[in-house]
Coordinates of C-alpha atoms and ligand atoms in Angstrom, one line a residue:
X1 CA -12.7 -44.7 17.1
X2 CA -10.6 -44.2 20.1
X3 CA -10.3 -47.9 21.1
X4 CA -11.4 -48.5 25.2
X5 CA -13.9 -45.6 24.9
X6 CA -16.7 -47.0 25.5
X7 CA -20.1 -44.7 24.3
X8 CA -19.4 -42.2 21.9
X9 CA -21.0 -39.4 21.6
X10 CA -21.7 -37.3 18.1
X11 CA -22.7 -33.4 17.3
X12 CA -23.8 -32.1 14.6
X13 CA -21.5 -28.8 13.5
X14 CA -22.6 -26.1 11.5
X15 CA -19.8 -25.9 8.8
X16 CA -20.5 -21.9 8.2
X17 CA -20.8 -20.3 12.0
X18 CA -19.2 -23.7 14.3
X19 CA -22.1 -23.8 16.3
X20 CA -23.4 -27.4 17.3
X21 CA -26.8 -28.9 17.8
X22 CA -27.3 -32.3 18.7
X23 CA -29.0 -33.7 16.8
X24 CA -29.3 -33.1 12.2
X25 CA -31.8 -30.6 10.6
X26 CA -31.6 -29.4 7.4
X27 CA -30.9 -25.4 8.1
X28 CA -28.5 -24.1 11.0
X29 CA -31.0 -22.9 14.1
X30 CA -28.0 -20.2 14.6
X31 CA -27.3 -18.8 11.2
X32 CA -30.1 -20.3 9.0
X33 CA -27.3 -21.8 6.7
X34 CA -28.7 -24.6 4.8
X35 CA -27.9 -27.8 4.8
X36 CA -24.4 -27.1 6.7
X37 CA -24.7 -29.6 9.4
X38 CA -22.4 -32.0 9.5
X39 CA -21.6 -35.0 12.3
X40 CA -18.6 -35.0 14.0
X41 CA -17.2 -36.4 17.4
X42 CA -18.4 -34.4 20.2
X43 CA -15.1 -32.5 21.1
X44 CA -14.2 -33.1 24.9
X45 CA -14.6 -36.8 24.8
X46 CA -11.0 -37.8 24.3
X47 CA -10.6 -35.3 26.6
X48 CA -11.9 -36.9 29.1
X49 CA -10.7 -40.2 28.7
X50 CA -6.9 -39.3 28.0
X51 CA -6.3 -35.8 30.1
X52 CA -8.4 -32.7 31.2
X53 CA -6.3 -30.6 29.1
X54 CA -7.8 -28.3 26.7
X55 CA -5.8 -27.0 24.3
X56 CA -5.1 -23.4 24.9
X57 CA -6.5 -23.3 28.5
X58 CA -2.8 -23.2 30.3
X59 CA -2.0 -20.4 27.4
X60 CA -3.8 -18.1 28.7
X61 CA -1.5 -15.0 30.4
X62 CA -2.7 -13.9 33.5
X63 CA -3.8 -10.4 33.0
X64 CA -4.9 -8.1 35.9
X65 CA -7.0 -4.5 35.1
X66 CA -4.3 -2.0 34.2
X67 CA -4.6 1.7 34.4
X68 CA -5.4 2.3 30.5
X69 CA -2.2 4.8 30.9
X70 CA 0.1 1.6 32.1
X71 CA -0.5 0.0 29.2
X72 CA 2.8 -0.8 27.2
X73 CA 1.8 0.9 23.5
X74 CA 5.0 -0.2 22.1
X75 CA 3.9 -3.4 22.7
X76 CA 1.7 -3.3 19.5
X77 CA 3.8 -1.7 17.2
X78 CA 4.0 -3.5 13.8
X79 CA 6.8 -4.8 12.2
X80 CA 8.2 -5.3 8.9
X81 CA 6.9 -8.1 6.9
X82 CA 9.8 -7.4 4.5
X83 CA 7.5 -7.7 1.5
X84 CA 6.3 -4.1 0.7
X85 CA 2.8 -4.8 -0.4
X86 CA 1.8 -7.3 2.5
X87 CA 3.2 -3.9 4.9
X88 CA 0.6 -2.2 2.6
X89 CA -2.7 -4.4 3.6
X90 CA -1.7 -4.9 6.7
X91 CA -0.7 -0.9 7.5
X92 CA 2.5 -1.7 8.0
X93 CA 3.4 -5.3 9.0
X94 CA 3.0 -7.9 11.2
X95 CA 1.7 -6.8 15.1
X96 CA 3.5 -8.5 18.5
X97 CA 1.2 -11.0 19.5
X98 CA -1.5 -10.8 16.8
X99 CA -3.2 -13.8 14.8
X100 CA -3.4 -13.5 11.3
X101 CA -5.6 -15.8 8.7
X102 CA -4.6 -15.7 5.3
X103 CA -7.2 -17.6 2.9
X104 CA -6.8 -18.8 -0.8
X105 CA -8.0 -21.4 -3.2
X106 CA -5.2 -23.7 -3.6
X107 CA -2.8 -23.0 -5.3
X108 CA -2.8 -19.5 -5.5
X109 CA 0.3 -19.0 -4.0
X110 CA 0.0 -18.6 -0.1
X111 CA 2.5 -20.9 1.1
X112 CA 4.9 -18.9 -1.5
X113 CA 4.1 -16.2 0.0
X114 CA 4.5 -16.7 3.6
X115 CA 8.0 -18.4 2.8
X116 CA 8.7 -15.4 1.1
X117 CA 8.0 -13.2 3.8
X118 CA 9.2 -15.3 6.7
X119 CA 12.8 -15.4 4.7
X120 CA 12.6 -11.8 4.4
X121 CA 11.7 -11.7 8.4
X122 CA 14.4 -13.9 9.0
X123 CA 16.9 -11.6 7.2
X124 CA 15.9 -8.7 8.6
X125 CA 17.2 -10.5 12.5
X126 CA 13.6 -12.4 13.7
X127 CA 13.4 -15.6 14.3
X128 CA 10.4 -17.1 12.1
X129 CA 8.9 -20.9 12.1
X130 CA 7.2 -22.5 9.5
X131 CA 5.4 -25.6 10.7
X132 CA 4.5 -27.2 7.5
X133 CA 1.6 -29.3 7.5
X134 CA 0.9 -29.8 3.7
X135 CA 4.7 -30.3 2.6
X136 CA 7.5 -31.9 4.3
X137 CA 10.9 -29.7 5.3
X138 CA 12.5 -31.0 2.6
X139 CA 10.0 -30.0 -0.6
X140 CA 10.0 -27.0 1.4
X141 CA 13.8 -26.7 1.6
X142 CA 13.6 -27.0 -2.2
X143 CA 11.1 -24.0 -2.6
X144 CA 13.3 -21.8 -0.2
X145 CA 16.4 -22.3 -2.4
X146 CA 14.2 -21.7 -5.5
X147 CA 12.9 -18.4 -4.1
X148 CA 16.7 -17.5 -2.7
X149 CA 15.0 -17.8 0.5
X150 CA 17.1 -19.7 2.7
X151 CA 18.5 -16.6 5.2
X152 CA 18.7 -16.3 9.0
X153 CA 17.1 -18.0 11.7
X154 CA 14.5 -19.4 9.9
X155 CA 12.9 -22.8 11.2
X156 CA 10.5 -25.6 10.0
X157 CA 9.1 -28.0 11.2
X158 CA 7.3 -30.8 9.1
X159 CA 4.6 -32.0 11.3
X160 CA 0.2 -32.5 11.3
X161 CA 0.2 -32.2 15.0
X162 CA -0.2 -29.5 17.3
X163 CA 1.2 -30.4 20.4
X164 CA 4.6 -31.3 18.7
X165 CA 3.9 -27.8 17.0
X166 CA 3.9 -26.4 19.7
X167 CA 6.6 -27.8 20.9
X168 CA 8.7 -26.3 18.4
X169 CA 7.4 -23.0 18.8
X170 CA 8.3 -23.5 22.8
X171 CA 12.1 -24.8 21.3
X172 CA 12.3 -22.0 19.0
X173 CA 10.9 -19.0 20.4
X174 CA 10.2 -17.0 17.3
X175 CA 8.8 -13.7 16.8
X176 CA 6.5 -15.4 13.8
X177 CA 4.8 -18.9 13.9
X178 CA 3.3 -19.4 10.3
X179 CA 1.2 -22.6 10.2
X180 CA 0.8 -23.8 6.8
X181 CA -2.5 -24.5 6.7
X182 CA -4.5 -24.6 9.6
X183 CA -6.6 -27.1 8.1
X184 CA -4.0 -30.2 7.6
X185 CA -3.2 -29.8 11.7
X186 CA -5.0 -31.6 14.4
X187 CA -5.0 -32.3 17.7
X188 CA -4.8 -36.1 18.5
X189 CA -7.2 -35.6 21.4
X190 CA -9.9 -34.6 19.9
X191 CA -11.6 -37.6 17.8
X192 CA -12.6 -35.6 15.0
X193 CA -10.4 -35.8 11.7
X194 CA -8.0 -32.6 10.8
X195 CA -9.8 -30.5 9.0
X196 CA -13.1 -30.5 10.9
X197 CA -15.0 -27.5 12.1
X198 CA -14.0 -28.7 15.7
X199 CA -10.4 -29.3 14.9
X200 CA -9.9 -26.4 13.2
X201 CA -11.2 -23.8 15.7
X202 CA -9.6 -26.1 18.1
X203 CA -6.1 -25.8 17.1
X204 CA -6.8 -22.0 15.4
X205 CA -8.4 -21.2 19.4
X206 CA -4.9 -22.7 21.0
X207 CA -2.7 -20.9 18.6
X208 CA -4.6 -17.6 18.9
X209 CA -3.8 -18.3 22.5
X210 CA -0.5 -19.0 22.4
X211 CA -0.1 -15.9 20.3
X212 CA -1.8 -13.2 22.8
X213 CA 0.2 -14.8 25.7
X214 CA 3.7 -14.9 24.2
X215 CA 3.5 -12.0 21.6
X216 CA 4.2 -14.2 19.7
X217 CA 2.8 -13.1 15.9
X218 CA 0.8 -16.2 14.5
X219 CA 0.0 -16.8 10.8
X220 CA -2.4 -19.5 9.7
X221 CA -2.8 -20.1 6.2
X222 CA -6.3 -21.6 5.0
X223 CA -8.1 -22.7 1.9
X224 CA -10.8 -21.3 0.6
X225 CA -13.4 -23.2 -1.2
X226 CA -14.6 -22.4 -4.4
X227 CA -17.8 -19.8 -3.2
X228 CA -15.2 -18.5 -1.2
X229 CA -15.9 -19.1 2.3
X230 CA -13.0 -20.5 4.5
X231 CA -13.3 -24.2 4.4
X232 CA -14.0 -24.7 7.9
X233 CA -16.1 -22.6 9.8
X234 CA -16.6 -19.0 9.1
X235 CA -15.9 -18.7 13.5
X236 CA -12.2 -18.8 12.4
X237 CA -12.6 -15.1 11.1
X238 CA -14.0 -14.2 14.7
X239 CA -11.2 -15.6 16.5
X240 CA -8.0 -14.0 14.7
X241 CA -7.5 -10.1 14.0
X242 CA -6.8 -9.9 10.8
X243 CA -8.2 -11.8 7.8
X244 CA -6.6 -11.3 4.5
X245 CA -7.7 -12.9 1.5
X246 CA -4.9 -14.2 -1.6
X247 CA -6.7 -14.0 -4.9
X248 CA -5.8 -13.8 -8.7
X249 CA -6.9 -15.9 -11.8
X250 CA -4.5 -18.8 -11.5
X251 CA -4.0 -18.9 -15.2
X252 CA -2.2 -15.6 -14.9
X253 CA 0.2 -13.6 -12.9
X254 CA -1.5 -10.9 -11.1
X255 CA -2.2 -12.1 -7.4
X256 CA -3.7 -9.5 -4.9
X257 CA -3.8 -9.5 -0.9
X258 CA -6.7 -7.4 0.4
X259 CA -7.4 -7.5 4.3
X260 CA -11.3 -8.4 4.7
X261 CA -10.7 -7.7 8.6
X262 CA -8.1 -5.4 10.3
X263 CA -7.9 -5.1 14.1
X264 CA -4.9 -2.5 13.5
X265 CA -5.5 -0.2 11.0
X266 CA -7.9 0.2 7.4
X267 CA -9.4 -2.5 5.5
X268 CA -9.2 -0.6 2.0
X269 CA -5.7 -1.0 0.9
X270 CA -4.6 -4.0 -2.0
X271 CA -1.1 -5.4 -1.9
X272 CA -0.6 -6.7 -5.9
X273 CA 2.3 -9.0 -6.7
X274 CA 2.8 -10.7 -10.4
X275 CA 4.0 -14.4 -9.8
X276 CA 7.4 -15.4 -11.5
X277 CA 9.8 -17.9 -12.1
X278 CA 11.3 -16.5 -8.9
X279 CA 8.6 -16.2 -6.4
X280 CA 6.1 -13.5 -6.2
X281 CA 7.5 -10.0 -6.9
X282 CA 5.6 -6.7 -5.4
X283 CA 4.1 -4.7 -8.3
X284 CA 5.6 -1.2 -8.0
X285 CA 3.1 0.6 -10.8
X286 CA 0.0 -1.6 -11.1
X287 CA -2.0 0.3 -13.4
X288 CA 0.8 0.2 -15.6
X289 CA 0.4 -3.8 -15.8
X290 CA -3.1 -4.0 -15.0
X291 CA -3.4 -1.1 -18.9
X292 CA -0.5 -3.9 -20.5
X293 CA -2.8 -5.7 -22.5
X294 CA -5.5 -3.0 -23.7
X295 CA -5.9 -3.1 -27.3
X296 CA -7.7 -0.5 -29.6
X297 CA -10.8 0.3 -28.0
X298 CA -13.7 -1.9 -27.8
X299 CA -17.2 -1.3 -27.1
X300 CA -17.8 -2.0 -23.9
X301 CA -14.4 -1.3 -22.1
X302 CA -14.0 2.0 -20.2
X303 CA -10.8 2.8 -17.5
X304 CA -12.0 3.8 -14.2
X305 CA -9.8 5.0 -11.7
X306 CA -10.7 3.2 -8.6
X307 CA -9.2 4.7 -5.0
X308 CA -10.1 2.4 -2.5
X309 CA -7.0 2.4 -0.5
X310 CA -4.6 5.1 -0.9
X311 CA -3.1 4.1 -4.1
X312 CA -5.1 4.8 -6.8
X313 CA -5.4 2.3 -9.7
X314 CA -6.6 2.8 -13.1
X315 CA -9.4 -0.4 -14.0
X316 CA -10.5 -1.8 -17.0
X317 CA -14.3 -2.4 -16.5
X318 CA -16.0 -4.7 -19.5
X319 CA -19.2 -5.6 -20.4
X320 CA -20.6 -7.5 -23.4
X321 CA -24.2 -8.1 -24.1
X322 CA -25.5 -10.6 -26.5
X323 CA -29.1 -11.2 -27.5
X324 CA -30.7 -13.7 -24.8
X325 CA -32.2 -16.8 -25.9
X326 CA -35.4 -17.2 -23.8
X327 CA -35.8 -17.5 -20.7
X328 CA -34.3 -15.4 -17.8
X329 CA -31.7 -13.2 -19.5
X330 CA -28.0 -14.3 -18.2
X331 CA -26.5 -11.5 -15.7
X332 CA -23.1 -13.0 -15.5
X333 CA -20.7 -10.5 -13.1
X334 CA -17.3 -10.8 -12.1
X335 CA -15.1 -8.1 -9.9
X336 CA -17.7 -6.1 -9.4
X337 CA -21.3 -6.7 -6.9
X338 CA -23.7 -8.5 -8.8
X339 CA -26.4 -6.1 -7.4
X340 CA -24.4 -3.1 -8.5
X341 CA -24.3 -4.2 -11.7
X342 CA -27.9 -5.2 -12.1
X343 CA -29.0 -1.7 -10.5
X344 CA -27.0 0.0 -13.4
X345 CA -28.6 -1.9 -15.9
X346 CA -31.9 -0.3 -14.2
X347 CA -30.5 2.8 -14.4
X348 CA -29.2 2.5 -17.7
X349 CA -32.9 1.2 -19.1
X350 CA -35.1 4.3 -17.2
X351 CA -32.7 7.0 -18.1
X352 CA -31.4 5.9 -21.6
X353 CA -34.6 3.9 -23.0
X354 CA -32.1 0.8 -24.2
X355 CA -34.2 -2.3 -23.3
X356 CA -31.5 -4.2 -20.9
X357 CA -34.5 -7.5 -20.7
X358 CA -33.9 -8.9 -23.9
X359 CA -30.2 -9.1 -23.7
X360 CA -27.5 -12.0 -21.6
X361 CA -25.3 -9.5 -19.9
X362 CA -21.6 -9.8 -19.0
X363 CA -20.0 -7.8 -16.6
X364 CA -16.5 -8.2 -15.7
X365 CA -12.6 -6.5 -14.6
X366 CA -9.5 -7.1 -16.3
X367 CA -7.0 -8.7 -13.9
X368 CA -9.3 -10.0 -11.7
X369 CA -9.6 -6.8 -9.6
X370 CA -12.6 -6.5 -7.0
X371 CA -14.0 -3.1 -7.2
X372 CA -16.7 -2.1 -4.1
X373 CA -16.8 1.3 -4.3
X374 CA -19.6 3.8 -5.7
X375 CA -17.0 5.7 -7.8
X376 CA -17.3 2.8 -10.0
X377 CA -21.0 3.2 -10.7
X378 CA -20.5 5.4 -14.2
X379 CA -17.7 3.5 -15.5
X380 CA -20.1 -0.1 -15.0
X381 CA -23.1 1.8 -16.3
X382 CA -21.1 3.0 -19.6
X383 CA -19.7 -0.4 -20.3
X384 CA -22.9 -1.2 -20.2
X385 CA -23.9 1.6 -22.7
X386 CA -20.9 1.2 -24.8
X387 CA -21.6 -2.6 -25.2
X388 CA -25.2 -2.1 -26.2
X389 CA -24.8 -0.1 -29.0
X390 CA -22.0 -1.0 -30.1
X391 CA -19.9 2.2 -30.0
X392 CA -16.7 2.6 -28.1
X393 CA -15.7 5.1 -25.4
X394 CA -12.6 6.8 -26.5
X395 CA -9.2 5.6 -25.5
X396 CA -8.1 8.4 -23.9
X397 CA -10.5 8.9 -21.6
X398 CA -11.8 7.7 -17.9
X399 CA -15.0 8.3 -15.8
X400 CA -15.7 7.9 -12.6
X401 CA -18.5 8.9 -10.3
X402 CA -21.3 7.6 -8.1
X403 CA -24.9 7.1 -10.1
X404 CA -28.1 7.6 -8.4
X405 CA -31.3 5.8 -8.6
X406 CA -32.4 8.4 -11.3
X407 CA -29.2 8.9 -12.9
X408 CA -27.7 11.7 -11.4
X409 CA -24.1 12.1 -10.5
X410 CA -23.1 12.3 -7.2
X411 CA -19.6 13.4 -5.8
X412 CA -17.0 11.7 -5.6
X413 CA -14.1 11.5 -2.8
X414 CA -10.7 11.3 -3.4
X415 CA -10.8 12.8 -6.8
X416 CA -7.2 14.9 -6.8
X417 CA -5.4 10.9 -6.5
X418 CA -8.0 9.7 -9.3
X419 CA -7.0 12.5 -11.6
X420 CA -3.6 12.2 -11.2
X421 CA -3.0 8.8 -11.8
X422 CA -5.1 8.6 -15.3
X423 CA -2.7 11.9 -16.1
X424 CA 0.4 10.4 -15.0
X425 CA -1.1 7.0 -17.1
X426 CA -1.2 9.4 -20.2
X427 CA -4.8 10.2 -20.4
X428 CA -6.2 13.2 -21.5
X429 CA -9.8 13.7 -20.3
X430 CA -11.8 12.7 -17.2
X431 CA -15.8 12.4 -17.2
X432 CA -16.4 13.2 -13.4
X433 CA -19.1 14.6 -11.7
X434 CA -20.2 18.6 -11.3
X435 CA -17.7 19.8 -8.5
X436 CA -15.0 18.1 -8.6
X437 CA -11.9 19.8 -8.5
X438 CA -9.7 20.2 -11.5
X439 CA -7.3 17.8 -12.1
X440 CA -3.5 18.5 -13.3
X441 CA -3.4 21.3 -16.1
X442 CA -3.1 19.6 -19.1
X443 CA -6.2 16.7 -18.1
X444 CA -9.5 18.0 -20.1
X445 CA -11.8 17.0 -16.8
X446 CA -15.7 17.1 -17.9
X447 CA -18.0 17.7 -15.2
X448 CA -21.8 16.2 -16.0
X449 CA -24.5 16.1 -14.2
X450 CA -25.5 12.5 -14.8
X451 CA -25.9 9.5 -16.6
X452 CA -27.5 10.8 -19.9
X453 CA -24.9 13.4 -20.6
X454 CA -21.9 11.7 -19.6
X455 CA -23.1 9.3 -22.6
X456 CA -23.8 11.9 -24.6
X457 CA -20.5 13.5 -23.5
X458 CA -18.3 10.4 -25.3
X459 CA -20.6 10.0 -28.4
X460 CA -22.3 6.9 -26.6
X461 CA -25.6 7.2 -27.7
X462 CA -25.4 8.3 -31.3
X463 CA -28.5 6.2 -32.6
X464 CA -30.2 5.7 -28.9
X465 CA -30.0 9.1 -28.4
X466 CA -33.4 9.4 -30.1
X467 CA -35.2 6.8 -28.3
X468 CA -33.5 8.4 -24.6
X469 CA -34.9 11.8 -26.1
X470 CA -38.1 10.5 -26.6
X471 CA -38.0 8.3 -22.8
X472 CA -37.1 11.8 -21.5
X473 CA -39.8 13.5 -23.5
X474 CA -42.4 11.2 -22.6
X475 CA -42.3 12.0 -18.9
X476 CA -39.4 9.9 -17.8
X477 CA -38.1 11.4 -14.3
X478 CA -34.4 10.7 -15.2
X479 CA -31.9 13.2 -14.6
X480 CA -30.4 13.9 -17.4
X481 CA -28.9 17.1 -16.8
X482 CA -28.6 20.2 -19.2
X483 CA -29.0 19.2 -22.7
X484 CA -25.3 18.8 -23.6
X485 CA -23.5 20.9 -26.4
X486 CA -20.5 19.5 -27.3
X487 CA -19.3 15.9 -27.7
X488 CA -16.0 15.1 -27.4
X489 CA -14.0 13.9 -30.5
X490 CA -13.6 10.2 -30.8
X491 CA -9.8 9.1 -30.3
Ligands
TYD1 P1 1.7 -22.4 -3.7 O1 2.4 -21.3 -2.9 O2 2.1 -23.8 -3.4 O3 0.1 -22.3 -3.6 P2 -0.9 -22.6 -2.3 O4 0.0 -22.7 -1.1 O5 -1.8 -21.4 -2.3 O6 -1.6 -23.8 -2.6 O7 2.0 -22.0 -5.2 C1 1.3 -22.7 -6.2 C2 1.7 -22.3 -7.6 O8 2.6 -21.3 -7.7 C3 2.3 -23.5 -8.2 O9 1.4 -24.0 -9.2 C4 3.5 -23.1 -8.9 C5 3.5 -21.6 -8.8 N1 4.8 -21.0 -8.5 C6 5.4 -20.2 -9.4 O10 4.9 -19.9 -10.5 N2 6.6 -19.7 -9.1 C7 7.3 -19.9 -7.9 O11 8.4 -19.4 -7.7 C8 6.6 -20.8 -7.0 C9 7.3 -21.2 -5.7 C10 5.4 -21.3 -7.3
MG2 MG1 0.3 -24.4 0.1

């Protein structure tokens, strides 16, 4: 408590959308959270008794209405992060005056990557500033030299405090603030401990202030929790232009930067980096790595080439399904939407007859890879297949494809990039759907019609087959396609 104050006032802060109500209930009247509520200082109070100054207020630049054609474009132009796969997310670096919110469980790696970058900045003739809130200059001194990162006008500052951060920003004047995290910083004049929903949109609203009216480019580093929202409010994400997320399995090396939110350019692309000895190091050939470990095949693997930004990369989808003990069977899903995976097994049950109740399903992608588009649809649904009886797709091969409701395959964009990259991978045959465009000369490409005969098409089914024959025969709408003639020889 601030002493002298005399009443002191409390609100009550939703911890997932920062709005406030006065007094507790048990579910957010804004977002219907439950039980996010919690009770803070009312921000302002401090305020008043020390100074009227709020935060970012006196930040603000004074902008008239310009003729849309006086407007400086250059002004926005990014700039080289110096990391190649963080220009990749974020379509092609850092923008003038732009706020940027990295998020990550801790220890993931962020704060090695922004050093990384903001050395690589530095060397490249900005000025960058790290104001370390977590570490102190010297531990991050020590990281620098251990990451060779210790080039050109490259400032810290070791400090929880905003105003003497922003002082150093104000000393400094560099092209790049990074403030590492946002959620270790607070500003004294607000009662409420760092870390709180008010401090943090506090200090994130100043420096997204200071960052519009100096141009200067603002980074703020914050941790995740573990169900991955931003500890501290979600508002943070409305207030900054870009969100990128840092995630990997922290027991390996693969780390990938995706952009959730983009005010300059596409959403889709994925930075991957391995994490050394040395830092993190870009990954040049990711489906190279991301193939590394495959052993003979399994049942219930199958490669997918997945195109969501405009490198293609070649995925490992898995499934395993294990008879299920009473009860609600277990639908355990990783890398891929739960609600994707539980409509294939749907799919998979109506069109191929294989009970999917009675089993504990699995679901999952090698590396730790997110996967959100449609394409992925037959891949997941063979996995599937493949892990419930038992038999393995054939090494040499990769599907992709969109699956409707009744099993039919739909078309698929970006199919020339997917066909290339499984060639270029050394595969030899691609089960795609009817019209897509054939792939490089020596790539067998297969197009089905749907689920049913893309099974059939890599000897899937074998025993089932009977049992789909008769689902099929017995007045089963699925789509099954022509009745397929050849099956492709097992690798
Ligand atoms: P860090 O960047 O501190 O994570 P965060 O800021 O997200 O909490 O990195 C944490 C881990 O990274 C730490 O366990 C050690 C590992 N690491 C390396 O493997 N190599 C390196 O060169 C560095 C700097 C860290
Ligand atoms: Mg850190």
């Amino acid at each position: 408590m601030v002493p002298g104050v005399g009443r002191h006032r409390t609100v009550h802060t939703c911890k997932t959308c920062g709005s406030s109500a006065p007094r507790w209930t048990g579910r957010c009247a804004t977002c219907g959270e439950w039980n996010s509520l919690v009770e803070e200082e009312a921000p302002g109070l401090a305020d008043a008794a020390g100074s009227n100054r709020r935060s970012g207020e006196r930040l603000r630049p004074d902008v008239g209405p310009l003729l849309l054609a006086d407007v400086d474009p250059d002004a926005s132009i990014p700039f080289s992060t110096g990391l190649g796969e963080v220009d990749r997310v974020l379509a092609g670096g850092l923008v003038p005056g732009s706020v940027t919110l990295i998020g990550g469980e801790p220890g993931i790696g962020k704060s090695t990557l922004v050093l990384q970058a903001l050395s690589a900045i530095a060397a490249a003739g900005r000025t960058v500033l790290l104001v370390a809130a977590e570490e102190s200059a010297e531990q991050v001194r020590r990281r620098a030299a251990r990451l060779g990162a210790l080039d050109g006008q490259c400032y810290v500052v070791g400090t929880t405090e905003l105003p003497a951060a922003l002082e150093a920003v104000a000393r400094v004047k560099p092209h790049v603030v990074v403030v590492d995290s946002i959620q270790t910083v607070a500003d004294p004049l607000l009662a409420s401990p760092a870390g709180s929903t008010s401090q943090v949109r506090e200090c994130a609203g100043a420096l997204a202030d200071l960052a519009k009216a100096s141009g200067i480019s603002v980074v703020l580093v914050g941790h995740v929790t573990k169900d991955g929202s931003l500890a501290g409010p979600r508002t943070l994400e409305h207030l900054v232009d870009t969100v990128l997320t840092f995630e990997g399995d922290r027991h390996h090396t693969l780390r990938l930067l995706a952009a959730t939110k983009h005010r300059f350019g596409p959403t889709g692309e994925i930075g991957l980096f391995e994490m050394t000895e040395e830092g993190l190091t870009g990954l040049d050939d990711p489906s190279r790595l991301l193939l590394a470990d495959r052993a003979a095949p399994a049942p219930g693997t199958v490669i997918v080439p997945v195109a969501e930004g405009r490198r293609p990369l070649l995925v490992e989808m898995q499934a395993l399904t294990t008879a299920a003990h009473g009860g609600a069977p277990r639908r355990v899903v990783e890398g891929v939407s739960a609600a994707r995976a539980s409509l294939m097994l749907a799919v998979v049950e109506r069109c191929l007859g294989m009970p999917t109740g009675v089993v504990d399903v699995f679901v999952s992608t090698v590396g730790g890879i997110r996967v959100t588009e449609p394409a992925t649809d037959l891949g997941l649904a063979l996995c599937i297949v493949s892990a419930l009886g038992g038999r393995p797709v054939p090494a040499d091969t990769v599907v992709f494809g969109e699956l409707g409701l009744t099993g039919e395959l739909r078309h698929t964009p970006r199919a020339e990039r997917r066909l290339a990259e499984a060639h270029r991978l050394g595969f030899r045959r691609a089960i795609v759907p009817k019209g897509t465009p054939r792939g490089p000369a020596d790539l067998e490409v297969h197009p089905v019609e749907g689920l049913v005969e893309a099974a059939t098409m890599v000897d899937l089914v074998g025993s089932v087959l009977e049992s789909s024959r008769k689902a099929l025969a017995a007045g089963s709408s699925c789509f099954s396609g022509k009745e397929p003639r050849s099956r492709l020889a097992s690798a």
